[in-house]
XYZ file of C-alpha atoms in Angstrom:
558
model
C 92.824 97.432 109.616
C 91.399 98.451 106.302
C 88.039 97.025 105.403
C 87.897 94.431 102.704
C 86.576 95.562 99.379
C 84.504 92.473 98.760
C 84.305 89.229 100.679
C 84.789 87.059 97.610
C 87.599 89.018 95.996
C 91.086 87.507 96.072
C 94.062 89.661 95.216
C 96.882 87.390 94.057
C 99.161 90.027 92.498
C 101.882 91.059 94.947
C 103.791 93.881 93.286
C 106.473 93.933 95.989
C 107.128 90.226 95.541
C 107.188 90.567 91.759
C 109.895 93.241 91.972
C 111.546 91.438 94.949
C 111.733 94.599 97.057
C 110.830 95.435 100.646
C 107.551 97.144 101.441
C 109.657 100.036 102.730
C 111.663 100.136 99.492
C 112.901 103.547 98.379
C 112.400 104.975 94.902
C 115.995 104.096 94.073
C 115.510 100.448 95.099
C 112.357 100.248 92.991
C 114.164 101.739 90.013
C 117.104 99.299 90.246
C 114.809 96.275 90.416
C 112.613 97.595 87.618
C 115.556 98.174 85.278
C 116.888 94.691 86.000
C 113.581 93.044 85.078
C 113.121 95.264 82.044
C 116.452 94.081 80.669
C 115.322 90.525 81.217
C 111.821 90.793 79.703
C 112.192 93.492 77.050
C 110.380 92.210 73.913
C 113.028 93.597 71.526
C 115.587 91.113 72.909
C 113.707 88.142 71.452
C 113.219 87.245 67.781
C 111.022 84.180 68.205
C 107.385 85.385 67.834
C 106.121 83.228 70.711
C 108.913 84.311 73.086
C 108.412 87.913 72.000
C 104.699 87.691 72.845
C 105.382 86.138 76.261
C 108.082 88.722 77.003
C 105.675 91.521 76.152
C 103.098 90.210 78.641
C 105.634 89.933 81.449
C 107.179 93.282 80.584
C 103.749 94.954 80.841
C 103.123 93.274 84.203
C 106.448 94.518 85.597
C 105.789 97.989 84.189
C 102.357 98.060 85.833
C 103.862 97.091 89.197
C 106.532 99.791 88.925
C 103.991 102.457 87.912
C 101.868 101.741 90.973
C 104.719 101.572 93.504
C 106.634 104.541 92.118
C 103.612 106.845 92.408
C 103.065 107.973 96.059
C 99.286 108.225 95.712
C 98.824 104.850 93.999
C 101.277 103.209 96.365
C 99.372 104.526 99.390
C 96.150 103.014 98.038
C 97.842 99.722 97.171
C 99.536 99.420 100.568
C 96.239 99.870 102.385
C 93.718 98.150 100.132
C 95.660 96.077 97.581
C 95.268 96.023 93.817
C 91.464 96.068 94.027
C 91.571 99.387 95.819
C 92.961 101.035 92.692
C 89.802 100.149 90.769
C 87.159 100.962 93.385
C 84.129 102.895 92.220
C 84.421 106.615 92.855
C 88.180 107.117 92.439
C 87.620 109.180 89.336
C 86.614 112.103 91.581
C 89.859 112.012 93.555
C 92.404 114.620 92.623
C 95.802 113.223 91.705
C 97.620 115.865 93.741
C 96.263 114.692 97.063
C 98.559 113.303 99.744
C 98.481 109.646 100.866
C 96.602 110.687 104.021
C 93.938 112.420 101.949
C 93.776 109.386 99.674
C 93.075 107.167 102.686
C 90.351 109.521 103.956
C 88.709 109.636 100.531
C 88.718 105.873 100.216
C 87.225 105.475 103.679
C 84.486 107.931 102.715
C 83.645 105.834 99.670
C 83.641 102.728 101.842
C 81.270 104.364 104.341
C 78.855 105.235 101.560
C 78.808 101.635 100.399
C 78.371 100.408 103.985
C 75.383 102.687 104.409
C 73.756 101.096 101.359
C 74.298 97.657 102.873
C 73.331 98.748 106.396
C 69.790 97.401 106.301
C 71.024 93.961 105.286
C 72.976 93.388 108.492
C 71.810 92.119 111.884
C 73.716 90.861 114.878
C 71.742 87.922 116.295
C 72.717 86.640 119.736
C 71.143 83.855 121.709
C 71.459 81.754 124.844
C 69.925 78.390 125.673
C 70.351 77.120 129.225
C 69.161 73.691 130.371
C 69.465 72.869 134.074
C 69.815 69.197 134.987
C 69.173 67.701 138.423
C 71.404 64.613 138.751
C 71.556 64.405 142.558
C 69.992 60.952 142.435
C 73.298 59.646 141.071
C 75.118 60.321 144.345
C 72.545 61.180 147.059
C 70.340 58.170 146.372
C 68.727 56.288 149.287
C 69.080 52.629 148.367
C 66.448 51.507 150.876
C 63.817 53.433 148.905
C 64.410 51.149 145.926
C 64.835 47.787 147.639
C 61.448 46.588 146.405
C 62.031 47.855 142.824
C 64.603 45.652 141.065
C 66.707 47.152 138.265
C 65.767 50.766 139.003
C 68.062 53.387 137.470
C 68.920 56.716 139.122
C 66.478 59.466 138.229
C 67.901 62.402 136.223
C 65.565 65.235 135.275
C 65.553 68.684 133.671
C 64.314 71.102 136.313
C 64.822 74.462 134.605
C 65.277 76.035 131.187
C 66.030 79.488 129.879
C 65.996 80.723 126.279
C 66.899 84.262 125.200
C 67.448 85.830 121.796
C 68.256 89.307 120.511
C 68.766 90.948 117.138
C 70.035 94.372 116.133
C 68.499 96.428 113.355
C 70.619 99.409 112.244
C 68.325 102.332 111.452
C 70.994 104.853 110.504
C 74.753 105.063 110.941
C 74.198 106.322 114.509
C 70.862 104.729 115.512
C 70.251 101.066 116.273
C 67.188 99.174 117.460
C 67.691 96.061 119.588
C 64.825 93.580 120.003
C 65.240 90.870 122.648
C 63.113 88.321 124.404
C 63.405 85.460 126.849
C 61.476 82.495 128.238
C 62.216 80.769 131.537
C 60.788 77.841 133.461
C 61.749 76.311 136.820
C 60.055 73.268 138.341
C 56.940 73.765 136.248
C 56.623 77.536 136.792
C 57.797 80.012 134.193
C 57.302 83.178 132.268
C 58.796 85.438 129.668
C 59.419 89.001 128.626
C 60.185 91.065 125.557
C 62.305 94.223 125.339
C 62.915 96.913 122.761
C 65.922 99.215 123.073
C 66.747 102.239 120.930
C 70.424 103.184 120.965
C 71.947 106.361 119.583
C 75.654 107.116 119.268
C 75.818 110.793 120.145
C 79.540 111.247 119.529
C 82.835 109.435 119.564
C 82.761 109.763 123.360
C 79.373 108.319 124.221
C 75.978 106.857 123.460
C 72.570 106.614 125.058
C 69.878 103.932 125.116
C 66.174 103.884 125.980
C 64.585 100.539 126.814
C 60.947 99.435 126.932
C 59.913 96.029 128.209
C 56.929 93.918 129.150
C 56.500 90.505 130.741
C 54.125 88.274 132.650
C 56.322 88.052 135.743
C 57.588 91.574 136.414
C 55.249 93.794 134.437
C 56.176 96.767 132.213
C 59.713 98.163 132.291
C 61.103 101.571 131.381
C 64.873 102.093 131.435
C 67.586 104.529 130.410
C 71.271 103.750 129.903
C 74.102 106.209 129.210
C 77.757 105.605 128.384
C 80.349 108.386 128.369
C 84.130 108.592 128.036
C 85.241 111.111 130.655
C 88.914 111.024 129.656
C 91.107 108.870 127.453
C 91.545 106.477 130.407
C 88.226 106.746 132.213
C 84.555 106.129 131.379
C 81.243 105.930 133.228
C 78.035 103.980 132.632
C 74.733 104.879 134.301
C 71.540 102.830 134.110
C 68.181 103.694 135.672
C 64.910 101.810 135.435
C 61.315 101.675 136.638
C 59.678 98.267 137.100
C 55.873 98.352 137.257
C 54.048 95.537 139.029
C 50.966 94.820 141.117
C 52.969 95.795 144.197
C 53.727 99.236 142.822
C 56.676 100.887 141.101
C 60.155 99.577 141.841
C 62.899 102.037 140.903
C 66.516 101.008 140.454
C 69.776 102.609 139.489
C 73.261 101.292 138.696
C 76.392 103.340 138.079
C 79.788 102.008 136.983
C 82.967 104.070 136.967
C 85.961 102.468 135.202
C 89.533 103.569 134.743
C 92.605 102.187 132.994
C 95.184 101.680 135.713
C 97.807 100.651 133.180
C 97.984 99.126 129.708
C 96.485 95.788 130.788
C 94.616 96.632 133.997
C 91.149 98.098 134.583
C 89.631 99.243 137.864
C 85.840 99.346 138.417
C 83.580 100.939 141.030
C 79.890 100.004 140.959
C 76.974 101.375 142.960
C 73.573 99.716 142.821
C 70.489 101.188 144.433
C 67.126 99.489 144.608
C 65.714 96.244 145.970
C 69.183 94.703 146.147
C 71.484 97.632 146.942
C 75.217 97.060 146.900
C 78.628 98.589 146.322
C 81.198 96.640 144.326
C 84.828 97.265 143.466
C 87.009 95.119 141.221
C 90.370 95.050 139.474
C 90.743 93.180 136.179
C 94.108 92.482 134.583
C 94.133 90.919 131.128
C 97.348 90.042 129.291
C 98.262 87.804 126.376
C 98.863 84.825 128.661
C 96.588 85.380 131.671
C 93.428 86.987 133.043
C 93.073 87.953 136.718
C 90.093 89.405 138.602
C 89.713 90.492 142.209
C 86.343 91.781 143.417
C 84.660 92.793 146.691
C 80.988 93.560 147.300
C 79.050 94.939 150.245
C 75.328 94.759 149.821
C 71.897 93.408 150.555
C 71.398 90.455 150.673
C 74.892 89.317 149.547
C 78.369 90.480 150.514
C 81.347 88.552 149.210
C 84.963 88.527 148.122
C 86.033 86.834 144.858
C 89.296 86.087 143.075
C 89.710 84.361 139.682
C 92.733 83.476 137.577
C 92.856 82.191 134.016
C 95.927 80.991 132.135
C 95.948 81.181 128.323
C 98.039 78.655 126.433
C 99.632 79.981 123.259
C 98.395 77.181 120.991
C 96.174 76.990 117.916
C 93.216 75.720 119.955
C 93.323 78.723 122.321
C 93.250 76.475 125.405
C 92.517 78.157 128.739
C 92.493 76.812 132.305
C 90.915 78.756 135.127
C 90.241 78.673 138.833
C 88.296 80.880 141.235
C 87.250 81.183 144.864
C 84.268 83.133 146.141
C 83.384 83.543 149.795
C 80.642 85.525 151.496
C 77.514 85.414 153.662
C 76.068 82.718 151.386
C 79.030 80.363 151.919
C 82.169 79.491 149.953
C 82.471 78.256 146.366
C 85.591 76.977 144.612
C 85.520 76.537 140.840
C 88.042 75.178 138.359
C 87.760 74.327 134.688
C 89.038 74.690 131.140
C 87.887 75.720 127.702
C 89.182 75.035 124.232
C 88.426 75.922 120.652
C 87.096 72.812 118.893
C 86.371 74.316 115.465
C 86.598 77.610 113.607
C 83.518 79.086 115.324
C 83.034 76.851 118.389
C 84.498 76.932 121.887
C 83.755 74.201 124.444
C 84.261 74.687 128.170
C 83.624 72.773 131.401
C 83.722 74.025 134.998
C 83.450 72.111 138.264
C 81.856 74.026 141.146
C 82.383 72.828 144.731
C 80.765 74.855 147.507
C 79.210 74.967 150.958
C 76.236 74.704 151.192
C 75.726 74.566 147.407
C 77.289 71.124 146.896
C 78.920 69.913 143.674
C 77.928 70.977 140.146
C 79.292 70.525 136.638
C 78.767 73.363 134.155
C 79.225 72.713 130.442
C 79.184 75.611 127.983
C 79.373 75.639 124.198
C 79.824 78.897 122.301
C 78.926 78.546 118.634
C 79.462 81.850 116.800
C 77.058 84.237 118.591
C 74.987 81.462 120.207
C 75.645 80.092 123.701
C 74.481 76.715 125.002
C 74.784 76.264 128.775
C 74.164 73.060 130.733
C 74.497 73.336 134.541
C 74.311 69.827 136.047
C 73.720 69.679 139.816
C 75.324 66.465 141.124
C 74.950 66.607 144.892
C 74.022 68.915 147.763
C 76.901 67.547 149.848
C 80.677 67.562 149.446
C 81.151 63.999 148.214
C 84.617 63.054 146.905
C 83.062 60.672 144.372
C 80.994 63.496 142.870
C 84.059 65.744 142.606
C 86.066 62.929 141.001
C 83.489 62.047 138.351
C 82.744 65.724 137.642
C 86.455 66.236 136.940
C 87.420 63.030 135.132
C 84.154 62.332 133.317
C 84.117 65.422 131.035
C 87.837 65.009 130.313
C 87.463 61.393 129.156
C 84.333 62.256 127.186
C 86.068 65.193 125.484
C 89.116 63.136 124.497
C 86.878 60.481 122.977
C 84.763 63.005 121.073
C 87.888 64.893 119.996
C 89.415 61.774 118.462
C 86.273 60.192 117.007
C 84.223 63.224 115.930
C 85.862 66.632 116.124
C 89.209 65.914 114.455
C 87.682 64.001 111.499
C 85.083 66.744 111.067
C 87.625 69.590 111.192
C 89.933 67.714 108.808
C 87.082 67.132 106.346
C 85.977 70.767 106.661
C 89.494 72.042 105.933
C 89.796 69.790 102.909
C 86.414 70.961 101.652
C 87.304 74.645 102.092
C 90.679 74.046 100.456
C 89.053 72.336 97.492
C 86.599 75.231 97.066
C 89.488 77.697 97.190
C 91.375 75.699 94.574
C 88.374 75.610 92.277
C 87.721 79.346 92.613
C 91.358 80.211 91.879
C 92.035 77.504 89.272
C 91.964 79.882 86.297
C 94.177 82.400 88.061
C 96.700 79.719 89.040
C 96.735 78.426 85.453
C 97.519 81.940 84.250
C 100.257 82.321 86.857
C 101.748 78.977 85.870
C 101.837 79.974 82.210
C 103.480 83.282 83.109
C 106.068 81.450 85.243
C 106.900 78.990 82.470
C 107.241 81.854 79.995
C 109.490 83.730 82.420
C 111.754 80.688 82.806
C 112.163 80.457 79.030
C 113.041 84.131 78.828
C 115.575 83.786 81.665
C 117.668 81.046 80.049
C 120.160 83.307 78.292
C 120.582 85.594 81.312
C 121.029 82.611 83.627
C 123.725 81.168 81.373
C 125.721 84.418 81.585
C 125.229 84.665 85.363
C 126.459 81.091 85.872
C 129.550 81.749 83.731
C 130.345 84.854 85.770
C 129.811 83.087 89.110
C 131.882 80.058 88.083
C 134.794 82.278 87.099
C 134.886 83.799 90.610
C 133.943 80.612 92.547
C 130.735 82.389 93.474
C 127.131 81.382 94.066
C 125.699 78.607 91.896
C 122.130 77.394 92.470
C 122.296 73.636 91.865
C 118.692 72.778 92.682
C 115.767 74.720 94.130
C 112.215 73.641 94.851
C 109.207 75.592 96.054
C 105.974 74.205 97.508
C 104.812 71.696 100.093
C 107.417 69.275 101.448
C 106.476 66.148 103.421
C 109.057 65.776 106.195
C 106.976 64.160 108.961
C 107.169 60.345 108.924
C 103.510 60.138 109.945
C 102.524 61.952 106.716
C 104.527 59.846 104.255
C 101.316 58.900 102.492
C 100.877 62.521 101.384
C 102.384 63.609 98.108
C 104.852 66.470 97.983
C 103.704 69.349 95.766
C 106.723 71.305 94.588
C 107.974 73.064 91.473
C 111.510 73.498 90.193
C 112.643 77.111 90.647
C 116.350 76.659 90.020
C 116.430 78.968 86.997
C 114.375 81.829 88.568
C 116.569 81.860 91.697
C 119.819 81.805 89.730
C 118.495 84.736 87.713
C 118.153 86.738 90.955
C 121.790 86.149 91.960
C 123.877 89.324 91.854
C 127.503 89.680 92.986
C 127.430 86.154 94.480
C 124.452 87.021 96.677
C 120.761 86.122 96.675
C 118.415 88.271 98.739
C 114.678 87.537 99.007
C 112.393 89.876 100.935
C 109.684 89.058 103.488
C 106.923 88.218 101.053
C 105.348 85.105 99.630
C 107.684 83.581 97.084
C 104.817 82.710 94.720
C 104.916 86.277 93.376
C 108.573 86.136 92.290
C 109.332 86.006 88.556
C 109.239 82.377 87.425
C 107.297 81.228 90.523
C 103.656 80.292 91.062
C 101.639 78.628 93.821
C 101.674 74.823 93.350
C 99.482 74.084 96.400
C 96.918 76.793 97.084
C 95.992 77.219 100.742
C 98.740 74.941 102.097
C 101.973 75.759 103.907
C 104.900 76.176 101.544
C 108.667 76.339 101.823
C 111.656 77.063 99.617
C 114.428 74.451 99.561
C 117.727 75.475 97.967
C 120.850 73.399 97.298
C 123.689 75.678 96.229
C 127.441 75.831 95.854
C 129.594 78.666 97.117
C 133.396 78.687 96.864
C 133.253 75.061 95.839
C 131.423 73.988 99.015
C 127.891 72.539 99.097
C 125.193 74.381 101.062
C 121.525 73.686 101.715
C 118.651 75.630 103.315
C 114.908 75.161 103.852
C 113.137 78.511 104.293
C 109.428 78.934 105.199
C 107.359 80.912 102.730
C 106.993 84.570 103.665
C 110.312 84.805 105.498
C 113.322 86.764 104.246
C 116.236 84.727 102.912
C 119.880 85.725 102.380
C 122.445 83.355 100.914
C 125.192 82.344 101.146
C 125.463 81.740 104.899
C 127.921 79.720 106.943
C 125.050 77.993 108.761
C 123.824 76.506 105.454
C 127.079 74.649 104.889
C 126.855 70.851 104.494
C 129.533 69.030 106.479
C 131.670 66.530 104.637
C 130.630 63.768 107.087
C 126.928 64.234 106.252
């Protein structure tokens, strides 16, 4: 996807919609549409000074659209980067005889130069905060210990915490420095470390990284990491390190070989040598609706077999449910849970873990942009049905309550606020578009009168009423006000040979149209007559529309 020119720039001029042609339109199709609009808006056809002035403005706009789309070089730029791409700094050095491919390459070069100037202003902060909670007193409590203490509540405590943070500092287009650090504490004992990694992209096939670290628990660290694409379907990662401590030097090495087995499946082989040596193999299949992983490990001190499955619902909240089973020398653990998007940048998830001899735990995770907040809550060391029940039902009830009382009102208010800001920023542009649409309707009157006379004589297509904008059809939203404009005249003006064809583009760019409700879903509702029979259709904005159609016919009974 082409990079945006500027984050705050909004390109509201759709030349394809203005000419009512497909994006794949040929030169002949462009010429036919252009000539049709020129006949409609030509200034010499109007004697009234005000109409003549309005016709001249619209004629120039149509001419500008045709000039851009009829020129292969300009059209290539417009298709990739929009109207703003035609005015980007540096185009004056581009030769007009270049091909569209060369135009794209030149534009990307100019974009890279601008990105390099902004390189030092960008970082990629990432962080994790983990708070472990010991809530075993809720279920494993010995009541006889509290017989002499009336009104005593179960004891819940925080027994461990972990905080980590990292930032990236681009040095050049190929070199990046990554600074990271972490602090951990468990039952009153803790420590921390800090790491600096220097990464260099050597080519399109690989990169290398050198890491230096120091901490009060493990001592200095020196590591090297290499990534390399062996083929188009296979890559390898190798990581070696030396950990210095009071007990001497501890070397370690990890190698991962991965291969695409098919379009959606990856296979991995991992070898780890060091204090905890192991060999691991796994198969990961990721599709639009599911994610599946199968893994086996032989090693010291743990050997295990694991299988996980995740189902992805195709909804706006990106809901996912998952389950997994892991069994090995340490015991068996079964996990199940779900996650859901609760706002634009936040994802909330909960997982219940039931294992032998681990017991029952509830893990709550919140991803907010690039920050992760993790809360593992240990409920019991035994397999108690009550702990499993409350770990499953409790988060669900709590989420539904928070969703209704907090999240939905917040998201609704946030959307309204963003929509209001968008309206304010585009108010002047919408006012200009509205004035252009009203002027176009005035200029269309004479042409529409002739078209209606022709269509009536052949019992053809007559647009009786047409509205464009936001329609309120849901009974639960009756309090909302419909925001529509009358587009009967503009649509009738587009009728040719008893047919009306609209392409797959937003209708707000058509002659005589404008956007009456910025940022909201819009539709086009048309009531028309064909061969003396009434028809009606409601078409979503951005979808192609062809009328007349038999399916639009209104039955006499209705």
